[in-house]
Amino acid sequence: MASPVVIILAAGRGERFLASGGMSHKLDALLGNKSIVAHVIQAVTDAGLTWHLVRPAGGTAGMGTSIALGVSATEQASGWLILPADLPFVQPTSLQQVAAKLQDNAIVVPHYHQQHGHPVGFRRDCLPELLSLNGDSGAKALVQHARQHNRVYDLMLNDEGILYDIDTLSDLHAAQRRKKRTNNP
């Protein structure tokens, strides 16, 4: 079975970041020597997975619309990993593990210390539901419905990067401190 495509969601306006004092879109803010979105793309590339960036000019009507756009653009994929572009510390091995579990499960939800994170994986049989998403609701209702039918696999990972997103300038400053402690570029 072919590997799924990682849909990198980068269509939000980043309003909380700007309201908190950020001077650019949060995804373009530097963390070390790379932008937030570049860190995410690097993780996906290092995982050896194909990716599609959803970042239309002016954004979209919300996460559901963004997911549908990404899935529609990669409709022939065997499945999709939905990854927000503001998770700069997600590990390539976590992406690989979610992708691997899609071979035997319709939906894979990664967890770190009992908190669900990203990317959430969807096998090809979820295509109609993913294409029908719109607005800002994302795929939460789809996952909840599938959970009622035992179609969700909860994958426990040792990667806090699946939770660590950048929404405000203080989040970015904390991420910069963390990056300096780990001494990564």
Tab-separated table of N, CA and C in Angstrom, residues 37-102:
chain	number	residue	atom	x	y	z
A	37	VAL	N	6.659	27.127	9.543
A	37	VAL	CA	6.175	26.210	8.506
A	37	VAL	C	7.326	25.410	7.892
A	38	ALA	N	8.508	26.004	7.787
A	38	ALA	CA	9.665	25.272	7.242
A	38	ALA	C	10.063	24.118	8.164
A	39	HIS	N	9.930	24.304	9.474
A	39	HIS	CA	10.220	23.210	10.418
A	39	HIS	C	9.257	22.047	10.180
A	40	VAL	N	7.991	22.362	9.972
A	40	VAL	CA	6.990	21.315	9.752
A	40	VAL	C	7.267	20.580	8.438
A	41	ILE	N	7.537	21.341	7.384
A	41	ILE	CA	7.847	20.724	6.082
A	41	ILE	C	9.095	19.850	6.195
A	42	GLN	N	10.094	20.307	6.949
A	42	GLN	CA	11.325	19.521	7.139
A	42	GLN	C	11.031	18.204	7.845
A	43	ALA	N	10.166	18.228	8.863
A	43	ALA	CA	9.812	16.995	9.577
A	43	ALA	C	9.140	15.996	8.638
A	44	VAL	N	8.233	16.494	7.799
A	44	VAL	CA	7.532	15.619	6.853
A	44	VAL	C	8.510	15.054	5.824
A	45	THR	N	9.391	15.904	5.326
A	45	THR	CA	10.406	15.466	4.364
A	45	THR	C	11.321	14.424	4.994
A	46	ASP	N	11.773	14.686	6.226
A	46	ASP	CA	12.638	13.735	6.923
A	46	ASP	C	11.932	12.409	7.183
A	47	ALA	N	10.609	12.434	7.298
A	47	ALA	CA	9.831	11.207	7.487
A	47	ALA	C	9.707	10.415	6.187
A	48	GLY	N	10.083	11.030	5.074
A	48	GLY	CA	9.991	10.352	3.783
A	48	GLY	C	8.584	10.300	3.225
A	49	LEU	N	7.732	11.226	3.667
A	49	LEU	CA	6.344	11.237	3.220
A	49	LEU	C	6.092	12.358	2.216
A	50	THR	N	5.142	12.128	1.341
A	50	THR	CA	4.699	13.141	0.383
A	50	THR	C	3.815	14.134	1.113
A	51	TRP	N	3.907	15.406	0.730
A	51	TRP	CA	3.097	16.411	1.410
A	51	TRP	C	2.469	17.366	0.409
A	52	HIS	N	1.394	18.007	0.888
A	52	HIS	CA	0.690	19.041	0.109
A	52	HIS	C	0.385	20.185	1.072
A	53	LEU	N	0.829	21.383	0.711
A	53	LEU	CA	0.625	22.560	1.541
A	53	LEU	C	-0.652	23.276	1.116
A	54	VAL	N	-1.550	23.509	2.075
A	54	VAL	CA	-2.778	24.271	1.820
A	54	VAL	C	-2.556	25.668	2.403
A	55	ARG	N	-2.247	26.620	1.512
A	55	ARG	CA	-2.005	27.997	1.954
A	55	ARG	C	-2.432	28.976	0.859
A	56	PRO	N	-3.726	29.035	0.567
A	56	PRO	CA	-4.191	29.971	-0.456
A	56	PRO	C	-4.088	31.412	0.041
A	57	ALA	N	-3.850	32.320	-0.876
A	57	ALA	CA	-3.806	33.742	-0.520
A	57	ALA	C	-5.138	34.128	0.116
A	58	GLY	N	-5.073	34.819	1.223
A	58	GLY	CA	-6.298	35.243	1.895
A	58	GLY	C	-6.899	34.207	2.814
A	59	GLY	N	-6.310	33.014	2.889
A	59	GLY	CA	-6.808	31.974	3.781
A	59	GLY	C	-8.037	31.265	3.243
A	60	THR	N	-8.708	30.531	4.127
A	60	THR	CA	-9.929	29.806	3.758
A	60	THR	C	-11.005	30.129	4.792
A	61	ALA	N	-12.157	29.522	4.622
A	61	ALA	CA	-13.272	29.737	5.542
A	61	ALA	C	-13.114	28.945	6.834
A	62	GLY	N	-12.009	28.220	6.996
A	62	GLY	CA	-11.784	27.484	8.227
A	62	GLY	C	-11.083	26.162	7.998
A	63	MET	N	-10.836	25.453	9.099
A	63	MET	CA	-10.073	24.214	9.029
A	63	MET	C	-10.765	23.155	8.178
A	64	GLY	N	-12.079	23.024	8.297
A	64	GLY	CA	-12.792	22.040	7.489
A	64	GLY	C	-12.613	22.297	6.001
A	65	THR	N	-12.736	23.554	5.611
A	65	THR	CA	-12.539	23.931	4.204
A	65	THR	C	-11.113	23.627	3.766
A	66	SER	N	-10.144	23.925	4.621
A	66	SER	CA	-8.740	23.666	4.294
A	66	SER	C	-8.473	22.177	4.106
A	67	ILE	N	-9.027	21.358	4.994
A	67	ILE	CA	-8.848	19.907	4.866
A	67	ILE	C	-9.442	19.426	3.539
A	68	ALA	N	-10.661	19.862	3.236
A	68	ALA	CA	-11.314	19.445	1.988
A	68	ALA	C	-10.496	19.880	0.774
A	69	LEU	N	-9.927	21.076	0.807
A	69	LEU	CA	-9.089	21.544	-0.311
A	69	LEU	C	-7.870	20.644	-0.491
A	70	GLY	N	-7.198	20.330	0.613
A	70	GLY	CA	-6.009	19.487	0.541
A	70	GLY	C	-6.311	18.083	0.064
A	71	VAL	N	-7.384	17.508	0.576
A	71	VAL	CA	-7.767	16.154	0.171
A	71	VAL	C	-8.190	16.144	-1.294
A	72	SER	N	-8.947	17.162	-1.703
A	72	SER	CA	-9.379	17.250	-3.102
A	72	SER	C	-8.180	17.337	-4.056
A	73	ALA	N	-7.149	18.062	-3.648
A	73	ALA	CA	-5.957	18.226	-4.498
A	73	ALA	C	-5.121	16.950	-4.565
A	74	THR	N	-5.341	16.024	-3.634
A	74	THR	CA	-4.557	14.779	-3.580
A	74	THR	C	-5.488	13.568	-3.544
A	75	GLU	N	-6.571	13.663	-4.255
A	75	GLU	CA	-7.665	12.696	-4.180
A	75	GLU	C	-7.257	11.246	-4.444
A	76	GLN	N	-6.163	11.029	-5.159
A	76	GLN	CA	-5.746	9.662	-5.487
A	76	GLN	C	-4.907	9.008	-4.392
A	77	ALA	N	-4.657	9.719	-3.304
A	77	ALA	CA	-3.811	9.192	-2.223
A	77	ALA	C	-4.467	7.994	-1.538
A	78	SER	N	-3.638	7.200	-0.868
A	78	SER	CA	-4.147	6.048	-0.113
A	78	SER	C	-4.722	6.479	1.230
A	79	GLY	N	-4.428	7.705	1.620
A	79	GLY	CA	-4.910	8.253	2.874
A	79	GLY	C	-4.255	9.602	3.108
A	80	TRP	N	-4.583	10.212	4.260
A	80	TRP	CA	-4.094	11.563	4.534
A	80	TRP	C	-3.750	11.702	6.002
A	81	LEU	N	-2.672	12.397	6.278
A	81	LEU	CA	-2.331	12.818	7.625
A	81	LEU	C	-2.586	14.312	7.666
A	82	ILE	N	-3.481	14.740	8.532
A	82	ILE	CA	-3.847	16.154	8.620
A	82	ILE	C	-2.967	16.800	9.689
A	83	LEU	N	-2.100	17.717	9.236
A	83	LEU	CA	-1.079	18.302	10.103
A	83	LEU	C	-1.128	19.826	10.056
A	84	PRO	N	-1.543	20.470	11.146
A	84	PRO	CA	-1.467	21.931	11.190
A	84	PRO	C	-0.006	22.377	11.048
A	85	ALA	N	0.209	23.487	10.362
A	85	ALA	CA	1.562	23.966	10.065
A	85	ALA	C	2.200	24.719	11.212
A	86	ASP	N	1.555	24.740	12.372
A	86	ASP	CA	2.124	25.480	13.506
A	86	ASP	C	2.664	24.555	14.599
A	87	LEU	N	3.084	23.349	14.215
A	87	LEU	CA	3.630	22.360	15.147
A	87	LEU	C	5.111	22.113	14.824
A	88	PRO	N	5.994	23.045	15.145
A	88	PRO	CA	7.379	22.959	14.678
A	88	PRO	C	8.213	21.848	15.303
A	89	PHE	N	7.738	21.231	16.380
A	89	PHE	CA	8.527	20.203	17.044
A	89	PHE	C	8.037	18.784	16.782
A	90	VAL	N	7.050	18.614	15.899
A	90	VAL	CA	6.571	17.263	15.600
A	90	VAL	C	7.740	16.464	15.013
A	91	GLN	N	7.860	15.217	15.455
A	91	GLN	CA	8.986	14.379	15.062
A	91	GLN	C	8.656	13.536	13.827
A	92	PRO	N	9.624	13.388	12.923
A	92	PRO	CA	9.407	12.552	11.737
A	92	PRO	C	8.950	11.135	12.085
A	93	THR	N	9.482	10.565	13.158
A	93	THR	CA	9.080	9.200	13.537
A	93	THR	C	7.604	9.134	13.923
A	94	SER	N	7.081	10.207	14.500
A	94	SER	CA	5.644	10.227	14.835
A	94	SER	C	4.808	10.202	13.565
A	95	LEU	N	5.219	10.970	12.566
A	95	LEU	CA	4.511	10.974	11.284
A	95	LEU	C	4.545	9.586	10.656
A	96	GLN	N	5.698	8.943	10.706
A	96	GLN	CA	5.839	7.599	10.138
A	96	GLN	C	4.953	6.593	10.868
A	97	GLN	N	4.861	6.719	12.196
A	97	GLN	CA	4.045	5.777	12.970
A	97	GLN	C	2.556	5.939	12.664
A	98	VAL	N	2.094	7.183	12.547
A	98	VAL	CA	0.685	7.404	12.197
A	98	VAL	C	0.416	6.821	10.803
A	99	ALA	N	1.319	7.095	9.854
A	99	ALA	CA	1.152	6.580	8.483
A	99	ALA	C	1.109	5.049	8.477
A	100	ALA	N	1.979	4.422	9.240
A	100	ALA	CA	2.024	2.953	9.271
A	100	ALA	C	0.734	2.362	9.829
A	101	LYS	N	0.178	2.970	10.863
A	101	LYS	CA	-1.043	2.443	11.488
A	101	LYS	C	-2.267	2.602	10.581
A	102	LEU	N	-2.187	3.479	9.579
A	102	LEU	CA	-3.320	3.639	8.649
A	102	LEU	C	-3.521	2.407	7.772
